[in-house]
Amino acid sequence: MSSGGITWIADEDISRLGYYIKLARGLTGEQLAARLAAPGGAVPVQATTGPQAEALIDGLDAERRAADSIAVRYGDHAGLGFALAYGHWPSVLGPAYHDGTSRDGAHVFELYYEMQNPKVPPPAFAYFHDDHYVCGFDMYMHTWSHEITGPGADLVRADIAAAGIPEHRERDAAHRASLAVLEQRFELALPRDLILDGSLPTALVRGSSRDEPSP
């Protein structure tokens, strides 16, 4: 299996809840992490592996007697900044039609999948540019929406049809085929081995003392 591209994401567990991944052209991973942070800014911590990032969140939440901390591991690869979330990111960092990370001309690509959600939503993709939503779709269409939304829907419409994604009855196959389309169309890549087994710079973006009100 290739260590580049993004198609491999469909066959791996990024975090125990699924995955929230941002890729940016025009931003470094550090800049992307800063834009994902709550007011007060990102709080750098030691570099972590994925399991270490989740253990860090567990320890922080136990200490704070809360359950809302989020960390991101980030870096740069193949001309893209990237950030991956750990902790309590579902419905906090995304999905969204507008999130501010793409301001000042950046191209930002969001991959979002809540694997533990009891409603079992499909993995989703969204593309933002210069603080505007461009396009997005569900990466499993058979029993969900077949709509490709956004003013830039034609960027991926023909590729999705050619890959047969609306006809895929099996979620994993549709997920994998969708990621392959996005990988090729937008030249997206993530370093598989580093993300799954290596240490990456890490920062807290929610749940730190910097984003809590003063007593």
PDB file of N, CA and C in Angstrom, residues 115-205:
ATOM      1  N   MET A 115     -17.038   7.764  13.094  1.00  0.00           N
ATOM      2  CA  MET A 115     -17.267   6.327  13.065  1.00  0.00           C
ATOM      3  C   MET A 115     -18.102   5.830  14.243  1.00  0.00           C
ATOM      4  N   GLN A 116     -18.066   6.533  15.368  1.00  0.00           N
ATOM      5  CA  GLN A 116     -18.769   6.092  16.568  1.00  0.00           C
ATOM      6  C   GLN A 116     -20.144   6.749  16.729  1.00  0.00           C
ATOM      7  N   ASN A 117     -20.543   7.576  15.796  1.00  0.00           N
ATOM      8  CA  ASN A 117     -21.852   8.210  15.865  1.00  0.00           C
ATOM      9  C   ASN A 117     -22.941   7.150  15.677  1.00  0.00           C
ATOM     10  N   PRO A 118     -23.900   7.017  16.616  1.00  0.00           N
ATOM     11  CA  PRO A 118     -24.923   5.974  16.486  1.00  0.00           C
ATOM     12  C   PRO A 118     -25.816   6.144  15.264  1.00  0.00           C
ATOM     13  N   LYS A 119     -25.859   7.342  14.688  1.00  0.00           N
ATOM     14  CA  LYS A 119     -26.635   7.551  13.465  1.00  0.00           C
ATOM     15  C   LYS A 119     -25.888   7.078  12.215  1.00  0.00           C
ATOM     16  N   VAL A 120     -24.635   6.702  12.378  1.00  0.00           N
ATOM     17  CA  VAL A 120     -23.783   6.165  11.317  1.00  0.00           C
ATOM     18  C   VAL A 120     -23.793   7.058  10.065  1.00  0.00           C
ATOM     19  N   PRO A 121     -23.424   8.326  10.209  1.00  0.00           N
ATOM     20  CA  PRO A 121     -23.355   9.182   9.022  1.00  0.00           C
ATOM     21  C   PRO A 121     -22.198   8.762   8.127  1.00  0.00           C
ATOM     22  N   PRO A 122     -22.270   9.095   6.850  1.00  0.00           N
ATOM     23  CA  PRO A 122     -21.165   8.736   5.951  1.00  0.00           C
ATOM     24  C   PRO A 122     -19.968   9.648   6.161  1.00  0.00           C
ATOM     25  N   PRO A 123     -18.792   9.220   5.724  1.00  0.00           N
ATOM     26  CA  PRO A 123     -17.660  10.150   5.683  1.00  0.00           C
ATOM     27  C   PRO A 123     -18.008  11.294   4.737  1.00  0.00           C
ATOM     28  N   ALA A 124     -17.463  12.472   5.013  1.00  0.00           N
ATOM     29  CA  ALA A 124     -17.822  13.659   4.237  1.00  0.00           C
ATOM     30  C   ALA A 124     -16.583  14.436   3.827  1.00  0.00           C
ATOM     31  N   PHE A 125     -16.719  15.137   2.699  1.00  0.00           N
ATOM     32  CA  PHE A 125     -15.647  15.973   2.173  1.00  0.00           C
ATOM     33  C   PHE A 125     -16.173  17.383   1.983  1.00  0.00           C
ATOM     34  N   ALA A 126     -15.334  18.386   2.264  1.00  0.00           N
ATOM     35  CA  ALA A 126     -15.653  19.775   1.972  1.00  0.00           C
ATOM     36  C   ALA A 126     -14.387  20.507   1.540  1.00  0.00           C
ATOM     37  N   TYR A 127     -14.562  21.429   0.620  1.00  0.00           N
ATOM     38  CA  TYR A 127     -13.453  22.226   0.092  1.00  0.00           C
ATOM     39  C   TYR A 127     -13.794  23.699   0.278  1.00  0.00           C
ATOM     40  N   PHE A 128     -12.845  24.441   0.863  1.00  0.00           N
ATOM     41  CA  PHE A 128     -13.008  25.863   1.114  1.00  0.00           C
ATOM     42  C   PHE A 128     -11.861  26.629   0.443  1.00  0.00           C
ATOM     43  N   HIS A 129     -12.166  27.824  -0.037  1.00  0.00           N
ATOM     44  CA  HIS A 129     -11.123  28.678  -0.603  1.00  0.00           C
ATOM     45  C   HIS A 129     -11.434  30.126  -0.302  1.00  0.00           C
ATOM     46  N   ASP A 130     -10.438  30.820   0.242  1.00  0.00           N
ATOM     47  CA  ASP A 130     -10.539  32.262   0.493  1.00  0.00           C
ATOM     48  C   ASP A 130     -11.788  32.603   1.303  1.00  0.00           C
ATOM     49  N   ASP A 131     -12.018  31.793   2.345  1.00  0.00           N
ATOM     50  CA  ASP A 131     -13.113  32.013   3.290  1.00  0.00           C
ATOM     51  C   ASP A 131     -14.496  31.738   2.687  1.00  0.00           C
ATOM     52  N   HIS A 132     -14.544  30.918   1.635  1.00  0.00           N
ATOM     53  CA  HIS A 132     -15.821  30.545   1.031  1.00  0.00           C
ATOM     54  C   HIS A 132     -15.879  29.031   0.842  1.00  0.00           C
ATOM     55  N   TYR A 133     -17.074  28.490   1.000  1.00  0.00           N
ATOM     56  CA  TYR A 133     -17.322  27.071   0.718  1.00  0.00           C
ATOM     57  C   TYR A 133     -17.380  26.880  -0.792  1.00  0.00           C
ATOM     58  N   VAL A 134     -16.602  25.917  -1.300  1.00  0.00           N
ATOM     59  CA  VAL A 134     -16.547  25.672  -2.743  1.00  0.00           C
ATOM     60  C   VAL A 134     -17.423  24.480  -3.132  1.00  0.00           C
ATOM     61  N   CYS A 135     -17.201  23.327  -2.475  1.00  0.00           N
ATOM     62  CA  CYS A 135     -18.004  22.156  -2.798  1.00  0.00           C
ATOM     63  C   CYS A 135     -17.817  21.091  -1.722  1.00  0.00           C
ATOM     64  N   GLY A 136     -18.717  20.111  -1.736  1.00  0.00           N
ATOM     65  CA  GLY A 136     -18.621  19.006  -0.799  1.00  0.00           C
ATOM     66  C   GLY A 136     -19.636  17.932  -1.127  1.00  0.00           C
ATOM     67  N   PHE A 137     -19.432  16.741  -0.559  1.00  0.00           N
ATOM     68  CA  PHE A 137     -20.352  15.642  -0.797  1.00  0.00           C
ATOM     69  C   PHE A 137     -20.143  14.553   0.248  1.00  0.00           C
ATOM     70  N   ASP A 138     -21.157  13.696   0.390  1.00  0.00           N
ATOM     71  CA  ASP A 138     -21.044  12.509   1.229  1.00  0.00           C
ATOM     72  C   ASP A 138     -20.268  11.444   0.478  1.00  0.00           C
ATOM     73  N   MET A 139     -19.279  10.837   1.132  1.00  0.00           N
ATOM     74  CA  MET A 139     -18.450   9.830   0.472  1.00  0.00           C
ATOM     75  C   MET A 139     -19.076   8.434   0.523  1.00  0.00           C
ATOM     76  N   TYR A 140     -20.362   8.381   0.801  1.00  0.00           N
ATOM     77  CA  TYR A 140     -21.173   7.173   0.647  1.00  0.00           C
ATOM     78  C   TYR A 140     -22.569   7.667   0.318  1.00  0.00           C
ATOM     79  N   MET A 141     -23.002   7.470  -0.910  1.00  0.00           N
ATOM     80  CA  MET A 141     -24.231   8.090  -1.399  1.00  0.00           C
ATOM     81  C   MET A 141     -25.421   7.151  -1.473  1.00  0.00           C
ATOM     82  N   HIS A 142     -25.196   5.850  -1.417  1.00  0.00           N
ATOM     83  CA  HIS A 142     -26.258   4.894  -1.748  1.00  0.00           C
ATOM     84  C   HIS A 142     -27.516   5.101  -0.918  1.00  0.00           C
ATOM     85  N   THR A 143     -27.391   5.210   0.389  1.00  0.00           N
ATOM     86  CA  THR A 143     -28.559   5.443   1.244  1.00  0.00           C
ATOM     87  C   THR A 143     -28.528   6.832   1.879  1.00  0.00           C
ATOM     88  N   TRP A 144     -27.669   7.712   1.357  1.00  0.00           N
ATOM     89  CA  TRP A 144     -27.577   9.073   1.855  1.00  0.00           C
ATOM     90  C   TRP A 144     -27.736  10.037   0.693  1.00  0.00           C
ATOM     91  N   SER A 145     -27.345  11.270   0.866  1.00  0.00           N
ATOM     92  CA  SER A 145     -27.540  12.273  -0.170  1.00  0.00           C
ATOM     93  C   SER A 145     -26.640  12.019  -1.378  1.00  0.00           C
ATOM     94  N   HIS A 146     -27.226  12.130  -2.559  1.00  0.00           N
ATOM     95  CA  HIS A 146     -26.456  12.067  -3.805  1.00  0.00           C
ATOM     96  C   HIS A 146     -26.050  13.469  -4.263  1.00  0.00           C
ATOM     97  N   GLU A 147     -26.433  14.478  -3.508  1.00  0.00           N
ATOM     98  CA  GLU A 147     -26.179  15.855  -3.912  1.00  0.00           C
ATOM     99  C   GLU A 147     -24.719  16.236  -3.684  1.00  0.00           C
ATOM    100  N   ILE A 148     -24.152  16.902  -4.664  1.00  0.00           N
ATOM    101  CA  ILE A 148     -22.847  17.533  -4.527  1.00  0.00           C
ATOM    102  C   ILE A 148     -23.130  19.017  -4.361  1.00  0.00           C
ATOM    103  N   THR A 149     -22.807  19.570  -3.219  1.00  0.00           N
ATOM    104  CA  THR A 149     -23.219  20.936  -2.903  1.00  0.00           C
ATOM    105  C   THR A 149     -22.114  21.934  -3.204  1.00  0.00           C
ATOM    106  N   GLY A 150     -22.507  23.208  -3.245  1.00  0.00           N
ATOM    107  CA  GLY A 150     -21.548  24.284  -3.405  1.00  0.00           C
ATOM    108  C   GLY A 150     -21.439  24.783  -4.830  1.00  0.00           C
ATOM    109  N   PRO A 151     -20.983  26.018  -5.008  1.00  0.00           N
ATOM    110  CA  PRO A 151     -20.871  26.603  -6.349  1.00  0.00           C
ATOM    111  C   PRO A 151     -19.832  25.921  -7.223  1.00  0.00           C
ATOM    112  N   GLY A 152     -18.905  25.178  -6.601  1.00  0.00           N
ATOM    113  CA  GLY A 152     -17.886  24.478  -7.371  1.00  0.00           C
ATOM    114  C   GLY A 152     -18.156  22.997  -7.528  1.00  0.00           C
ATOM    115  N   ALA A 153     -19.422  22.592  -7.453  1.00  0.00           N
ATOM    116  CA  ALA A 153     -19.767  21.172  -7.528  1.00  0.00           C
ATOM    117  C   ALA A 153     -19.245  20.503  -8.795  1.00  0.00           C
ATOM    118  N   ASP A 154     -19.171  21.256  -9.894  1.00  0.00           N
ATOM    119  CA  ASP A 154     -18.719  20.664 -11.157  1.00  0.00           C
ATOM    120  C   ASP A 154     -17.238  20.272 -11.128  1.00  0.00           C
ATOM    121  N   LEU A 155     -16.509  20.731 -10.129  1.00  0.00           N
ATOM    122  CA  LEU A 155     -15.106  20.323 -10.018  1.00  0.00           C
ATOM    123  C   LEU A 155     -14.965  18.820  -9.827  1.00  0.00           C
ATOM    124  N   VAL A 156     -15.966  18.205  -9.168  1.00  0.00           N
ATOM    125  CA  VAL A 156     -15.863  16.770  -8.861  1.00  0.00           C
ATOM    126  C   VAL A 156     -17.015  15.950  -9.424  1.00  0.00           C
ATOM    127  N   ARG A 157     -18.034  16.588  -9.965  1.00  0.00           N
ATOM    128  CA  ARG A 157     -19.235  15.859 -10.372  1.00  0.00           C
ATOM    129  C   ARG A 157     -18.936  14.741 -11.385  1.00  0.00           C
ATOM    130  N   ALA A 158     -18.207  15.066 -12.436  1.00  0.00           N
ATOM    131  CA  ALA A 158     -17.931  14.062 -13.470  1.00  0.00           C
ATOM    132  C   ALA A 158     -17.058  12.938 -12.930  1.00  0.00           C
ATOM    133  N   ASP A 159     -16.096  13.269 -12.077  1.00  0.00           N
ATOM    134  CA  ASP A 159     -15.208  12.247 -11.505  1.00  0.00           C
ATOM    135  C   ASP A 159     -15.984  11.292 -10.606  1.00  0.00           C
ATOM    136  N   ILE A 160     -16.919  11.826  -9.819  1.00  0.00           N
ATOM    137  CA  ILE A 160     -17.728  10.994  -8.930  1.00  0.00           C
ATOM    138  C   ILE A 160     -18.592  10.042  -9.744  1.00  0.00           C
ATOM    139  N   ALA A 161     -19.186  10.561 -10.815  1.00  0.00           N
ATOM    140  CA  ALA A 161     -20.009   9.710 -11.672  1.00  0.00           C
ATOM    141  C   ALA A 161     -19.163   8.644 -12.353  1.00  0.00           C
ATOM    142  N   ALA A 162     -17.987   9.044 -12.854  1.00  0.00           N
ATOM    143  CA  ALA A 162     -17.123   8.089 -13.553  1.00  0.00           C
ATOM    144  C   ALA A 162     -16.638   6.973 -12.637  1.00  0.00           C
ATOM    145  N   ALA A 163     -16.445   7.291 -11.362  1.00  0.00           N
ATOM    146  CA  ALA A 163     -16.001   6.286 -10.388  1.00  0.00           C
ATOM    147  C   ALA A 163     -17.151   5.413  -9.893  1.00  0.00           C
ATOM    148  N   GLY A 164     -18.378   5.745 -10.292  1.00  0.00           N
ATOM    149  CA  GLY A 164     -19.530   4.947  -9.879  1.00  0.00           C
ATOM    150  C   GLY A 164     -19.886   5.075  -8.413  1.00  0.00           C
ATOM    151  N   ILE A 165     -19.488   6.173  -7.784  1.00  0.00           N
ATOM    152  CA  ILE A 165     -19.703   6.313  -6.334  1.00  0.00           C
ATOM    153  C   ILE A 165     -21.184   6.299  -5.955  1.00  0.00           C
ATOM    154  N   PRO A 166     -22.074   6.945  -6.718  1.00  0.00           N
ATOM    155  CA  PRO A 166     -23.493   6.882  -6.335  1.00  0.00           C
ATOM    156  C   PRO A 166     -24.072   5.473  -6.351  1.00  0.00           C
ATOM    157  N   GLU A 167     -23.464   4.568  -7.124  1.00  0.00           N
ATOM    158  CA  GLU A 167     -23.995   3.210  -7.236  1.00  0.00           C
ATOM    159  C   GLU A 167     -23.367   2.234  -6.254  1.00  0.00           C
ATOM    160  N   HIS A 168     -22.314   2.638  -5.578  1.00  0.00           N
ATOM    161  CA  HIS A 168     -21.662   1.729  -4.628  1.00  0.00           C
ATOM    162  C   HIS A 168     -22.607   1.439  -3.467  1.00  0.00           C
ATOM    163  N   ARG A 169     -22.930   0.190  -3.258  1.00  0.00           N
ATOM    164  CA  ARG A 169     -23.809  -0.191  -2.154  1.00  0.00           C
ATOM    165  C   ARG A 169     -23.025  -0.431  -0.861  1.00  0.00           C
ATOM    166  N   GLU A 170     -21.727  -0.644  -0.982  1.00  0.00           N
ATOM    167  CA  GLU A 170     -20.893  -0.965   0.178  1.00  0.00           C
ATOM    168  C   GLU A 170     -20.148   0.288   0.620  1.00  0.00           C
ATOM    169  N   ARG A 171     -20.340   0.664   1.874  1.00  0.00           N
ATOM    170  CA  ARG A 171     -19.803   1.922   2.391  1.00  0.00           C
ATOM    171  C   ARG A 171     -18.291   2.016   2.228  1.00  0.00           C
ATOM    172  N   ASP A 172     -17.564   0.983   2.604  1.00  0.00           N
ATOM    173  CA  ASP A 172     -16.107   1.056   2.541  1.00  0.00           C
ATOM    174  C   ASP A 172     -15.621   1.246   1.107  1.00  0.00           C
ATOM    175  N   ALA A 173     -16.272   0.581   0.155  1.00  0.00           N
ATOM    176  CA  ALA A 173     -15.884   0.726  -1.248  1.00  0.00           C
ATOM    177  C   ALA A 173     -16.145   2.143  -1.744  1.00  0.00           C
ATOM    178  N   ALA A 174     -17.304   2.710  -1.370  1.00  0.00           N
ATOM    179  CA  ALA A 174     -17.616   4.079  -1.768  1.00  0.00           C
ATOM    180  C   ALA A 174     -16.640   5.063  -1.130  1.00  0.00           C
ATOM    181  N   HIS A 175     -16.319   4.841   0.123  1.00  0.00           N
ATOM    182  CA  HIS A 175     -15.366   5.679   0.858  1.00  0.00           C
ATOM    183  C   HIS A 175     -14.006   5.671   0.157  1.00  0.00           C
ATOM    184  N   ARG A 176     -13.525   4.499  -0.150  1.00  0.00           N
ATOM    185  CA  ARG A 176     -12.222   4.355  -0.788  1.00  0.00           C
ATOM    186  C   ARG A 176     -12.215   5.002  -2.174  1.00  0.00           C
ATOM    187  N   ALA A 177     -13.262   4.769  -2.949  1.00  0.00           N
ATOM    188  CA  ALA A 177     -13.345   5.340  -4.292  1.00  0.00           C
ATOM    189  C   ALA A 177     -13.424   6.862  -4.240  1.00  0.00           C
ATOM    190  N   SER A 178     -14.146   7.392  -3.258  1.00  0.00           N
ATOM    191  CA  SER A 178     -14.256   8.846  -3.113  1.00  0.00           C
ATOM    192  C   SER A 178     -12.911   9.473  -2.779  1.00  0.00           C
ATOM    193  N   LEU A 179     -12.187   8.861  -1.860  1.00  0.00           N
ATOM    194  CA  LEU A 179     -10.868   9.382  -1.506  1.00  0.00           C
ATOM    195  C   LEU A 179      -9.923   9.327  -2.707  1.00  0.00           C
ATOM    196  N   ALA A 180     -10.038   8.279  -3.522  1.00  0.00           N
ATOM    197  CA  ALA A 180      -9.198   8.184  -4.719  1.00  0.00           C
ATOM    198  C   ALA A 180      -9.500   9.317  -5.692  1.00  0.00           C
ATOM    199  N   VAL A 181     -10.777   9.658  -5.844  1.00  0.00           N
ATOM    200  CA  VAL A 181     -11.162  10.783  -6.699  1.00  0.00           C
ATOM    201  C   VAL A 181     -10.560  12.084  -6.180  1.00  0.00           C
ATOM    202  N   LEU A 182     -10.686  12.316  -4.875  1.00  0.00           N
ATOM    203  CA  LEU A 182     -10.177  13.544  -4.282  1.00  0.00           C
ATOM    204  C   LEU A 182      -8.649  13.619  -4.353  1.00  0.00           C
ATOM    205  N   GLU A 183      -8.014  12.487  -4.139  1.00  0.00           N
ATOM    206  CA  GLU A 183      -6.550  12.419  -4.217  1.00  0.00           C
ATOM    207  C   GLU A 183      -6.075  12.879  -5.589  1.00  0.00           C
ATOM    208  N   GLN A 184      -6.745  12.392  -6.630  1.00  0.00           N
ATOM    209  CA  GLN A 184      -6.324  12.730  -7.988  1.00  0.00           C
ATOM    210  C   GLN A 184      -6.747  14.136  -8.382  1.00  0.00           C
ATOM    211  N   ARG A 185      -7.983  14.502  -8.095  1.00  0.00           N
ATOM    212  CA  ARG A 185      -8.507  15.801  -8.534  1.00  0.00           C
ATOM    213  C   ARG A 185      -7.770  16.966  -7.886  1.00  0.00           C
ATOM    214  N   PHE A 186      -7.494  16.865  -6.587  1.00  0.00           N
ATOM    215  CA  PHE A 186      -6.908  17.993  -5.851  1.00  0.00           C
ATOM    216  C   PHE A 186      -5.452  17.758  -5.452  1.00  0.00           C
ATOM    217  N   GLU A 187      -4.872  16.646  -5.892  1.00  0.00           N
ATOM    218  CA  GLU A 187      -3.478  16.313  -5.584  1.00  0.00           C
ATOM    219  C   GLU A 187      -3.241  16.336  -4.079  1.00  0.00           C
ATOM    220  N   LEU A 188      -4.062  15.576  -3.364  1.00  0.00           N
ATOM    221  CA  LEU A 188      -3.984  15.511  -1.906  1.00  0.00           C
ATOM    222  C   LEU A 188      -3.129  14.334  -1.465  1.00  0.00           C
ATOM    223  N   ALA A 189      -2.389  14.529  -0.399  1.00  0.00           N
ATOM    224  CA  ALA A 189      -1.505  13.476   0.109  1.00  0.00           C
ATOM    225  C   ALA A 189      -1.279  13.657   1.605  1.00  0.00           C
ATOM    226  N   LEU A 190      -1.116  12.527   2.276  1.00  0.00           N
ATOM    227  CA  LEU A 190      -0.759  12.484   3.694  1.00  0.00           C
ATOM    228  C   LEU A 190       0.286  11.385   3.887  1.00  0.00           C
ATOM    229  N   PRO A 191       1.252  11.605   4.771  1.00  0.00           N
ATOM    230  CA  PRO A 191       2.302  10.597   5.004  1.00  0.00           C
ATOM    231  C   PRO A 191       1.798   9.478   5.917  1.00  0.00           C
ATOM    232  N   ARG A 192       1.320   8.398   5.345  1.00  0.00           N
ATOM    233  CA  ARG A 192       0.670   7.320   6.093  1.00  0.00           C
ATOM    234  C   ARG A 192       1.502   6.814   7.265  1.00  0.00           C
ATOM    235  N   ASP A 193       2.741   6.421   7.004  1.00  0.00           N
ATOM    236  CA  ASP A 193       3.561   5.806   8.051  1.00  0.00           C
ATOM    237  C   ASP A 193       3.828   6.780   9.206  1.00  0.00           C
ATOM    238  N   LEU A 194       4.063   8.041   8.878  1.00  0.00           N
ATOM    239  CA  LEU A 194       4.323   9.033   9.915  1.00  0.00           C
ATOM    240  C   LEU A 194       3.070   9.276  10.759  1.00  0.00           C
ATOM    241  N   ILE A 195       1.928   9.353  10.116  1.00  0.00           N
ATOM    242  CA  ILE A 195       0.689   9.598  10.850  1.00  0.00           C
ATOM    243  C   ILE A 195       0.322   8.408  11.730  1.00  0.00           C
ATOM    244  N   LEU A 196       0.480   7.196  11.220  1.00  0.00           N
ATOM    245  CA  LEU A 196       0.068   6.013  11.977  1.00  0.00           C
ATOM    246  C   LEU A 196       1.082   5.600  13.040  1.00  0.00           C
ATOM    247  N   ASP A 197       2.366   5.810  12.781  1.00  0.00           N
ATOM    248  CA  ASP A 197       3.385   5.257  13.676  1.00  0.00           C
ATOM    249  C   ASP A 197       4.405   6.261  14.205  1.00  0.00           C
ATOM    250  N   GLY A 198       4.451   7.438  13.626  1.00  0.00           N
ATOM    251  CA  GLY A 198       5.476   8.399  14.012  1.00  0.00           C
ATOM    252  C   GLY A 198       4.975   9.453  14.980  1.00  0.00           C
ATOM    253  N   SER A 199       5.899  10.297  15.438  1.00  0.00           N
ATOM    254  CA  SER A 199       5.569  11.436  16.292  1.00  0.00           C
ATOM    255  C   SER A 199       5.460  12.687  15.440  1.00  0.00           C
ATOM    256  N   LEU A 200       4.476  13.511  15.764  1.00  0.00           N
ATOM    257  CA  LEU A 200       4.258  14.759  15.037  1.00  0.00           C
ATOM    258  C   LEU A 200       4.097  15.902  16.039  1.00  0.00           C
ATOM    259  N   PRO A 201       4.438  17.120  15.632  1.00  0.00           N
ATOM    260  CA  PRO A 201       4.151  18.272  16.490  1.00  0.00           C
ATOM    261  C   PRO A 201       2.675  18.274  16.880  1.00  0.00           C
ATOM    262  N   THR A 202       2.398  18.673  18.101  1.00  0.00           N
ATOM    263  CA  THR A 202       1.043  18.571  18.651  1.00  0.00           C
ATOM    264  C   THR A 202       0.709  19.842  19.422  1.00  0.00           C
ATOM    265  N   ALA A 203      -0.548  20.244  19.339  1.00  0.00           N
ATOM    266  CA  ALA A 203      -1.010  21.413  20.089  1.00  0.00           C
ATOM    267  C   ALA A 203      -2.432  21.192  20.561  1.00  0.00           C
ATOM    268  N   LEU A 204      -2.748  21.724  21.722  1.00  0.00           N
ATOM    269  CA  LEU A 204      -4.126  21.749  22.208  1.00  0.00           C
ATOM    270  C   LEU A 204      -4.837  22.923  21.547  1.00  0.00           C
ATOM    271  N   VAL A 205      -6.029  22.661  21.004  1.00  0.00           N
ATOM    272  CA  VAL A 205      -6.799  23.731  20.375  1.00  0.00           C
ATOM    273  C   VAL A 205      -8.126  23.993  21.085  1.00  0.00           C
TER     274      VAL A 205
END
